[in-house]
PDB file of C-alpha atoms in Angstrom:
ATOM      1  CA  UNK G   1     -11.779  -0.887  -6.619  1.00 89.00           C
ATOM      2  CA  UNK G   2     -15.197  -2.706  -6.374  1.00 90.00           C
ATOM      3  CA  UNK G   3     -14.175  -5.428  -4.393  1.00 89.00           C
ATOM      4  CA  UNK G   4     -12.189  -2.662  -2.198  1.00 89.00           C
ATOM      5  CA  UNK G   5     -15.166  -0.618  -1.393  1.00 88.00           C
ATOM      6  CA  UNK G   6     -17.802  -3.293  -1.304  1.00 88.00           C
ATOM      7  CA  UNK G   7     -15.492  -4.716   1.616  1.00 86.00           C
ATOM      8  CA  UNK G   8     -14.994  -1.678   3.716  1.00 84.00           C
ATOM      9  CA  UNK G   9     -18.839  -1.409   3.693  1.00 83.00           C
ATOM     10  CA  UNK G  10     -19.597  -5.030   4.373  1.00 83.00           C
ATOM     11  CA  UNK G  11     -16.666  -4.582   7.300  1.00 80.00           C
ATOM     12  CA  UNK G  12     -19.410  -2.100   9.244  1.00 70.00           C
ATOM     13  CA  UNK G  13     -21.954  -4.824   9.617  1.00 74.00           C
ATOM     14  CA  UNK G  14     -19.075  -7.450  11.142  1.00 75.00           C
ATOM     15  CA  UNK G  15     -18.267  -5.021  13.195  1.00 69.00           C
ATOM     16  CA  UNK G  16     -22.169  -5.231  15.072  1.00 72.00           C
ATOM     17  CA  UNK G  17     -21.427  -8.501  15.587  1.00 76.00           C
ATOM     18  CA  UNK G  18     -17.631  -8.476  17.238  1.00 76.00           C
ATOM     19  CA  UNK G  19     -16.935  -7.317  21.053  1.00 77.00           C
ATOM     20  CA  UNK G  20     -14.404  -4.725  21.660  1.00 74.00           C
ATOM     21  CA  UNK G  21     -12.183  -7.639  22.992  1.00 84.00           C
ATOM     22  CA  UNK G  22     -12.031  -9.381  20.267  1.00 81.00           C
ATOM     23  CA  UNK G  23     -11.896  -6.481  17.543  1.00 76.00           C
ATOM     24  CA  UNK G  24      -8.402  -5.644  19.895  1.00 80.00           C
ATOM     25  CA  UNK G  25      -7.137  -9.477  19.617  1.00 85.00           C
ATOM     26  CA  UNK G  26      -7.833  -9.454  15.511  1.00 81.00           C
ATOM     27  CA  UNK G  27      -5.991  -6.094  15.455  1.00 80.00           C
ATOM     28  CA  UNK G  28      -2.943  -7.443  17.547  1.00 87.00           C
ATOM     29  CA  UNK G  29      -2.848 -10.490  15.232  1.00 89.00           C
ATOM     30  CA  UNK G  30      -3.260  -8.668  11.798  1.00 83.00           C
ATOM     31  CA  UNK G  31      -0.654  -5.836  12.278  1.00 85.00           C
ATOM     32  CA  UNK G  32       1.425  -8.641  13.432  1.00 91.00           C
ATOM     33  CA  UNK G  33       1.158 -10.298  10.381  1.00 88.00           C
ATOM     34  CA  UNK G  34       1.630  -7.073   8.754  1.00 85.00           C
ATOM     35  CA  UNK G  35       4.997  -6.867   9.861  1.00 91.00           C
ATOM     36  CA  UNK G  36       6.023 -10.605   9.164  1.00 92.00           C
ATOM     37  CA  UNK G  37       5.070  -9.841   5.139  1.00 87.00           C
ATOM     38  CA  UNK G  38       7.308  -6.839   5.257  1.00 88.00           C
ATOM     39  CA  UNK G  39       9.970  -8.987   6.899  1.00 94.00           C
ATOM     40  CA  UNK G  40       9.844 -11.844   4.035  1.00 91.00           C
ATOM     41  CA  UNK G  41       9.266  -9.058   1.372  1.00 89.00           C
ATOM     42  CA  UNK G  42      12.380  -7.060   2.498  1.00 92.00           C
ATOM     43  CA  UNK G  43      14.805 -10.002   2.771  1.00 94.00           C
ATOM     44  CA  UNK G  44      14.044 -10.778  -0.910  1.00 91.00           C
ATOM     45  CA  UNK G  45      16.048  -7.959  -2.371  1.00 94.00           C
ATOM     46  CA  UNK G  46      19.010  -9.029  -4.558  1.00 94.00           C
ATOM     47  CA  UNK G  47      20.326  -5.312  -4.546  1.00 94.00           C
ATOM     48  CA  UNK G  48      20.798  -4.356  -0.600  1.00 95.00           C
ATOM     49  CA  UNK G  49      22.926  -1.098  -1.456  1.00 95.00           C
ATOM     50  CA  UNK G  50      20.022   0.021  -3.685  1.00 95.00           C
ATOM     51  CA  UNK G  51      18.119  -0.972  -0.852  1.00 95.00           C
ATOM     52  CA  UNK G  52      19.551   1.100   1.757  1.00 96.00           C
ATOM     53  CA  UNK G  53      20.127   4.392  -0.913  1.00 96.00           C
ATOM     54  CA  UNK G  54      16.701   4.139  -1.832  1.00 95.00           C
ATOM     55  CA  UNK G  55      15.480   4.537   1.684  1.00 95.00           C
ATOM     56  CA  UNK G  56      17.855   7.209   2.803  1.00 96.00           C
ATOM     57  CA  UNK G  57      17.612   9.688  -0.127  1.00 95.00           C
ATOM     58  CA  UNK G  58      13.679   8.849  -0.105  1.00 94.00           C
ATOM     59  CA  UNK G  59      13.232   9.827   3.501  1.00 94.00           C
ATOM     60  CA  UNK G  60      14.865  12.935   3.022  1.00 96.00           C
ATOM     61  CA  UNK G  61      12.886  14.048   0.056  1.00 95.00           C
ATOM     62  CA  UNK G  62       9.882  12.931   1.475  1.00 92.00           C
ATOM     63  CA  UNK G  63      10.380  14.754   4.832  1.00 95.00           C
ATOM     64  CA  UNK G  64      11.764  18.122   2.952  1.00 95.00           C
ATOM     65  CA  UNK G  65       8.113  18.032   1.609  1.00 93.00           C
ATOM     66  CA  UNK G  66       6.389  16.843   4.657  1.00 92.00           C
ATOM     67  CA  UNK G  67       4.218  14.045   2.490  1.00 88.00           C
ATOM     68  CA  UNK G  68       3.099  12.799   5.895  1.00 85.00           C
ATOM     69  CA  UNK G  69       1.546  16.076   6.748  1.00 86.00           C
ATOM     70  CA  UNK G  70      -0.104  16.654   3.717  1.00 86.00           C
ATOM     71  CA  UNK G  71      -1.995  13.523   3.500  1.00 80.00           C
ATOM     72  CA  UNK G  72      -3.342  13.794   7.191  1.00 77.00           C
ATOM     73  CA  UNK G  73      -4.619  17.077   6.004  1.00 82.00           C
ATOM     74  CA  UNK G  74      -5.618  15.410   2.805  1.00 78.00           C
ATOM     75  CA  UNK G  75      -7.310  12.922   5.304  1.00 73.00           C
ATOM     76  CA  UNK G  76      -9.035  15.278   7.451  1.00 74.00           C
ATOM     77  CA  UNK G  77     -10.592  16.838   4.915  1.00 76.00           C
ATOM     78  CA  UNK G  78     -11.992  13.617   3.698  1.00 72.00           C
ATOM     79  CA  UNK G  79     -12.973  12.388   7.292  1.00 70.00           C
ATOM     80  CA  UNK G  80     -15.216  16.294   7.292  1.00 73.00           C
ATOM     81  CA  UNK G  81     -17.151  14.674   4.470  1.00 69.00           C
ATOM     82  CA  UNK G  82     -17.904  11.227   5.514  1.00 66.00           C
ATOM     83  CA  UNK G  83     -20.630  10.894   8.087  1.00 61.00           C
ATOM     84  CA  UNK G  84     -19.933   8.530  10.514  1.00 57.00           C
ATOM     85  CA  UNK G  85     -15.912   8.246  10.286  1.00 58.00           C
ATOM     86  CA  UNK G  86     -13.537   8.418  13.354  1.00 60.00           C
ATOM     87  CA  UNK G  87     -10.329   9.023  14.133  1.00 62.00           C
ATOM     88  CA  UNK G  88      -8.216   5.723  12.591  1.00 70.00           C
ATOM     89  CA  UNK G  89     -10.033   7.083   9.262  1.00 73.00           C
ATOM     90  CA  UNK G  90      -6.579   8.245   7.976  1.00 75.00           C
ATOM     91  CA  UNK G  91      -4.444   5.463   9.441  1.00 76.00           C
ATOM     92  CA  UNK G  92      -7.220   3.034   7.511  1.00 78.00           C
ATOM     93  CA  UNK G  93      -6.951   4.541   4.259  1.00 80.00           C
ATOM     94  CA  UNK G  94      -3.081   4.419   4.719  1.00 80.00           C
ATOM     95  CA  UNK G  95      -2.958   0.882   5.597  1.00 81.00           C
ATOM     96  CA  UNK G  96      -4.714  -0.595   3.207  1.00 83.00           C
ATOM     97  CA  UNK G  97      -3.514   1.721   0.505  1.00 84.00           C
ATOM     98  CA  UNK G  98      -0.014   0.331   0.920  1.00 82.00           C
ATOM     99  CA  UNK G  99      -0.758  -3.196   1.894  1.00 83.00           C
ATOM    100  CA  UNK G 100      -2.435  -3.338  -1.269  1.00 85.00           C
ATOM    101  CA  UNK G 101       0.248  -1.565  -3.722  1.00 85.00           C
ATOM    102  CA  UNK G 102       2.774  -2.207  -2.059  1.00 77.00           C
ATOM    103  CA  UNK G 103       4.098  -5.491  -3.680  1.00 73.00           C
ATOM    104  CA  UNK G 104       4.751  -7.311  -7.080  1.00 78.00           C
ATOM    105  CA  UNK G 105       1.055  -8.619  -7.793  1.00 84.00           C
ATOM    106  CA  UNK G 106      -0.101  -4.793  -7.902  1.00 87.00           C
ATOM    107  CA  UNK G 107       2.992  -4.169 -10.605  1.00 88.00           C
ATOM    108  CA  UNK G 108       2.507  -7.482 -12.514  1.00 88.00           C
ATOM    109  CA  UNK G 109      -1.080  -8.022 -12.335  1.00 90.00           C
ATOM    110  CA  UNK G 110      -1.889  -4.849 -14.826  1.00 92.00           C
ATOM    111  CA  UNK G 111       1.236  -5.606 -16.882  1.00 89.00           C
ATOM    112  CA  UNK G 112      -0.024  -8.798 -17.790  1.00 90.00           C
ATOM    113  CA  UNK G 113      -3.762  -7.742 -18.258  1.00 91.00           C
ATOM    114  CA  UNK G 114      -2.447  -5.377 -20.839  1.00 90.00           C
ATOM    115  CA  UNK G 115       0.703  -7.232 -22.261  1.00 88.00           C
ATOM    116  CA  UNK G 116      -0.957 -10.818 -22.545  1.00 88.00           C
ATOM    117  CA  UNK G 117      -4.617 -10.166 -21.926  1.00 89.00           C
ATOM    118  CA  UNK G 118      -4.219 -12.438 -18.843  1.00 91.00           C
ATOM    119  CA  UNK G 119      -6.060 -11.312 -15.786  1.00 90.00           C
ATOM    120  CA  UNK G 120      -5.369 -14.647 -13.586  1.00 91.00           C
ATOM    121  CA  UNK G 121      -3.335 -12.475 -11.344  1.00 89.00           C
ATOM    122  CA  UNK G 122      -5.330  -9.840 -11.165  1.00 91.00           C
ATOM    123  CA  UNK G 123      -8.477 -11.797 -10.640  1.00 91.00           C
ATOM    124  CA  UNK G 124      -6.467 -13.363  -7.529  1.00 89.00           C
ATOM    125  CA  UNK G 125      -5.440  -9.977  -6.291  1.00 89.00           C
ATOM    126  CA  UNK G 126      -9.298  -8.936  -6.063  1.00 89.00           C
ATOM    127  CA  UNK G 127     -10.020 -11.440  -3.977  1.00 88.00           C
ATOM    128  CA  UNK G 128      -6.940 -10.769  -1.966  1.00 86.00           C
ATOM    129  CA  UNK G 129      -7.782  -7.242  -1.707  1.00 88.00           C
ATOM    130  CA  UNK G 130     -11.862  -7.901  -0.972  1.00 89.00           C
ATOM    131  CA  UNK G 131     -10.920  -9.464   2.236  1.00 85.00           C
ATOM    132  CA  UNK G 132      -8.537  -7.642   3.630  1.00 83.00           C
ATOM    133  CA  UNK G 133     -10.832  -4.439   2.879  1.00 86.00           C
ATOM    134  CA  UNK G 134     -13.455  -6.393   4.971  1.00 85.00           C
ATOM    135  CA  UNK G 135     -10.665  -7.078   7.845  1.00 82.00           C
ATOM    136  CA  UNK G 136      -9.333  -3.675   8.064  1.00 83.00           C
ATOM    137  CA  UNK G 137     -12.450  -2.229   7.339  1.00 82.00           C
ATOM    138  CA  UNK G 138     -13.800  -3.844  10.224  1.00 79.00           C
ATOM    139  CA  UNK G 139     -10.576  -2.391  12.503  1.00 78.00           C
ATOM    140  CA  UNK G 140     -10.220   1.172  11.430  1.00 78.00           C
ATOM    141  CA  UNK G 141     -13.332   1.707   9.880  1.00 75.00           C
ATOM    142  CA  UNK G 142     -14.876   3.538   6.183  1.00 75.00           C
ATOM    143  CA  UNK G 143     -10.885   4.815   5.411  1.00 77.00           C
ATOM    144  CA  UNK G 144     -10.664   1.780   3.992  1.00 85.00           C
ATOM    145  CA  UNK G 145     -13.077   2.406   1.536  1.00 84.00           C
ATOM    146  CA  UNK G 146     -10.946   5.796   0.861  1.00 82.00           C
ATOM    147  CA  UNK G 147      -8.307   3.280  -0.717  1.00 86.00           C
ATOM    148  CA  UNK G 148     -10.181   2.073  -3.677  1.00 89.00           C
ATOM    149  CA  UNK G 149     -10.472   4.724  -6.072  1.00 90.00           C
ATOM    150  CA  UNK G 150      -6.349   5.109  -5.437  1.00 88.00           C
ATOM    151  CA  UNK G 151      -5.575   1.410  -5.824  1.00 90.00           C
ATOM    152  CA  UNK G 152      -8.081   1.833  -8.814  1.00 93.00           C
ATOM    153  CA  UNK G 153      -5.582   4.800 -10.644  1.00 93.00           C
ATOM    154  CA  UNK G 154      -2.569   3.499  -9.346  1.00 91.00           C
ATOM    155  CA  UNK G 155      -2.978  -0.035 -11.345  1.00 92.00           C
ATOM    156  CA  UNK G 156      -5.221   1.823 -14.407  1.00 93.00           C
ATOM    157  CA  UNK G 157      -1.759   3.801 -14.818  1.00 92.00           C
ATOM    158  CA  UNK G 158       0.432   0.496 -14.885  1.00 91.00           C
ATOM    159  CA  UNK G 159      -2.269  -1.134 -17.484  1.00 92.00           C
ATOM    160  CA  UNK G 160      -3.171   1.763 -19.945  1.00 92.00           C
ATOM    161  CA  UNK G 161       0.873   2.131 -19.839  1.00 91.00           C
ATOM    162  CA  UNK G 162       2.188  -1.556 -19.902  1.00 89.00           C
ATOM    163  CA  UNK G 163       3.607  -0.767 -23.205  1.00 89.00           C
ATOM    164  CA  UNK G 164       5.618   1.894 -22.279  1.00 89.00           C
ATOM    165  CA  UNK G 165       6.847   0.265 -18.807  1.00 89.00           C
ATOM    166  CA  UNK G 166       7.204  -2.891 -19.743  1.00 88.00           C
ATOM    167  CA  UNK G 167      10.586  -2.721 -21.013  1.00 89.00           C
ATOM    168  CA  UNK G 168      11.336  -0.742 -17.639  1.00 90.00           C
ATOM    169  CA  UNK G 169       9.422  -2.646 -14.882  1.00 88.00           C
ATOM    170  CA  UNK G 170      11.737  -5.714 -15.598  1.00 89.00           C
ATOM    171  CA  UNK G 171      12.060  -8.843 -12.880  1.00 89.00           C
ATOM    172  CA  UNK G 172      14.382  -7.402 -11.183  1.00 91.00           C
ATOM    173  CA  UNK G 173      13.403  -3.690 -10.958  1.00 92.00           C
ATOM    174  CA  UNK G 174       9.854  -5.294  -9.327  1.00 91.00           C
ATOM    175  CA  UNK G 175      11.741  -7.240  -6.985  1.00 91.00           C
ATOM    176  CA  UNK G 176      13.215  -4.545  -5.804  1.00 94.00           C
ATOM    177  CA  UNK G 177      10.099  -2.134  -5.536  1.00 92.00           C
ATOM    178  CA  UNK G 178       8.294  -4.727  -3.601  1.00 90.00           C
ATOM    179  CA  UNK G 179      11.506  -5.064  -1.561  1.00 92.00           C
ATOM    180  CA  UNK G 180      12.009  -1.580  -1.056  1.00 93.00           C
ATOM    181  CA  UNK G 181       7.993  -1.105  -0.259  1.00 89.00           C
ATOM    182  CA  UNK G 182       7.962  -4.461   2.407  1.00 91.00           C
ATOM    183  CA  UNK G 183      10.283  -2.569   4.097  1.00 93.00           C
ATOM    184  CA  UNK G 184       7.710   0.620   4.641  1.00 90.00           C
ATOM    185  CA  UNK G 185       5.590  -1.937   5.214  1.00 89.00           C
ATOM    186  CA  UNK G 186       6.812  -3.435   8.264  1.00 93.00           C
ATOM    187  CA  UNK G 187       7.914   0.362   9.632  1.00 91.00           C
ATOM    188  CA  UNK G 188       4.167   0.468   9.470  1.00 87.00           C
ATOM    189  CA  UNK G 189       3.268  -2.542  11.178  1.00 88.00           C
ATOM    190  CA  UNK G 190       6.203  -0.752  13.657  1.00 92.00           C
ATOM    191  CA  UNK G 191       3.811   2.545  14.024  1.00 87.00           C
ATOM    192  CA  UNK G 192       0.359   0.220  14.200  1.00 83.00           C
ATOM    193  CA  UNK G 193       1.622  -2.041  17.028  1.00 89.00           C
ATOM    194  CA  UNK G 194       2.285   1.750  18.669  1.00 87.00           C
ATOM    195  CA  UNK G 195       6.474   0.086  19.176  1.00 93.00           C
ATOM    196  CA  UNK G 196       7.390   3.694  17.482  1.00 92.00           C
ATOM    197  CA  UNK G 197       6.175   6.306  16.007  1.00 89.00           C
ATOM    198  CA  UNK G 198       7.074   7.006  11.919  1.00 88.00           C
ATOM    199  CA  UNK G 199       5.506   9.240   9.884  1.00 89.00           C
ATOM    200  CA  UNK G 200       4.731   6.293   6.929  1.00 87.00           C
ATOM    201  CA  UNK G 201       4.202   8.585   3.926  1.00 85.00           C
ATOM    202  CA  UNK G 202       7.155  10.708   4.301  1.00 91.00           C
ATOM    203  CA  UNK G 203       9.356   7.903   3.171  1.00 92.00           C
ATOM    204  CA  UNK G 204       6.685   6.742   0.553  1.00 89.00           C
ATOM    205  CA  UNK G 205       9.235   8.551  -1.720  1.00 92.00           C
ATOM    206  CA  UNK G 206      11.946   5.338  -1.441  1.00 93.00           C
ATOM    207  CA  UNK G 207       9.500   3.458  -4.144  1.00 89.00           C
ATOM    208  CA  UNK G 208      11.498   5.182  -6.842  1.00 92.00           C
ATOM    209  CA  UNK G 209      14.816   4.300  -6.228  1.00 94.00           C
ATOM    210  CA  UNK G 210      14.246   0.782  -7.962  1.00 94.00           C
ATOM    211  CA  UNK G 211      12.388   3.083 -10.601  1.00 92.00           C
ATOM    212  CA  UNK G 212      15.360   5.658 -11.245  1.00 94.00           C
ATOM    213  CA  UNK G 213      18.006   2.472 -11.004  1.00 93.00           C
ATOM    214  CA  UNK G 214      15.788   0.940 -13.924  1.00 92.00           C
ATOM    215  CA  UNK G 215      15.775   3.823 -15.581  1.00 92.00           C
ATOM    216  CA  UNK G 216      19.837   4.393 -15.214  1.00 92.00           C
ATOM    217  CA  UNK G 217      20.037   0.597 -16.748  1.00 88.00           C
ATOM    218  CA  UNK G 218      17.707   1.351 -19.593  1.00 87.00           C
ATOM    219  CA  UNK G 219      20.057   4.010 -20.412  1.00 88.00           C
ATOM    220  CA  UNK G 220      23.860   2.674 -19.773  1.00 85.00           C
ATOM    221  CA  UNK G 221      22.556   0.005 -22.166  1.00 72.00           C
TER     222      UNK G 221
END
């Protein structure tokens, strides 16, 4: 969370120093990227029916709800409170909340902290996560900052619970949620390149498909 908001502040300072022109070419590049890591993420999955089930009963429960609405409202209310924020405030937050949960280090890296007292990964992952706060910080602005106190809970839950998931979050459930997530991933590298429009946290819902097929396992068993 640190590293997170440290780089989303740093990322105002860069941007001082950047032209307009070249903020645009960084963006182009990055959400390009973006899409080619949800492209090598999604072609990983062993399980392409759970896959596909996942994402269509997640988009419908997800749009029943309106997710996407919410947290634009969610957003907007946060954007009222921070001085000096713009309009990609919400898209910022969004990004760089899923770009940086959205995968297996963010599952593996608190299970081993808490299982094995090994933080290798996670030490790794805060560097990872430092500089792309500072990239996308510098692109869409403070929202990035926005994303550290969630990545924070979102791993704390995973680490005070390793105990109690391990047994759940095996190898292949994880591959599965990061294959399931690299998918939403690239839909929103889709929505950042402006190729389509999609409403990215109505389908956020499709992350517990692996979970409930776990789950269903753990049970059979």
């Amino acid at each position: 969370m640190i590293g997170i908001v440290a780089g989303g502040f740093i990322s105002g300072n860069i941007k001082k120093f950047i032209s307009k022109t070249q903020v645009d070419a960084v963006l182009l590049i990055t959400n390009i990227c973006i899409a080619v890591i949800g492209i090598q993420g999604a072609i990983a999955t062993k399980e392409p029916v759970l896959l596909i089930v996942s994402c269509v009963i997640g988009a419908i429960v997800g749009t029943a709800f309106d997710l996407d609405g919410k947290l634009n409202s969610f957003g907007d209310f946060l954007k009222r409170k921070f001085k000096g924020s713009d309009d990609d405030f919400v898209k910022g937050f969004l990004t760089v909340f899923m770009v940086q949960c959205i995968g297996s280090m963010a599952i593996i890296g608190p299970l081993d902290l808490g299982l094995q007292n090994d933080p290798s990964i996670m030490i790794f992952k805060i560097i990872l996560d430092t500089c792309s706060s500072v990239i996308y910080g510098a692109m869409y602005g403070y929202g990035v900052v926005l994303s550290g106190p969630f990545v924070f809970l979102y791993e704390a839950v995973i680490f005070l619970m390793a105990e109690v998931l391990s047994p759940l979050l095996t190898t292949q459930v994880v591959n599965e949620i990061s294959a399931v997530g690299s998918v939403l991933i690239f839909a929103l590298s889709l929505d950042l390149l402006n190729i389509v429009r999609i409403k990215i946290a109505n389908y956020l819902p499709v992350l517990l498909g692996p979970i409930i097929y776990g789950l269903l396992c753990i049970v059979i068993k």
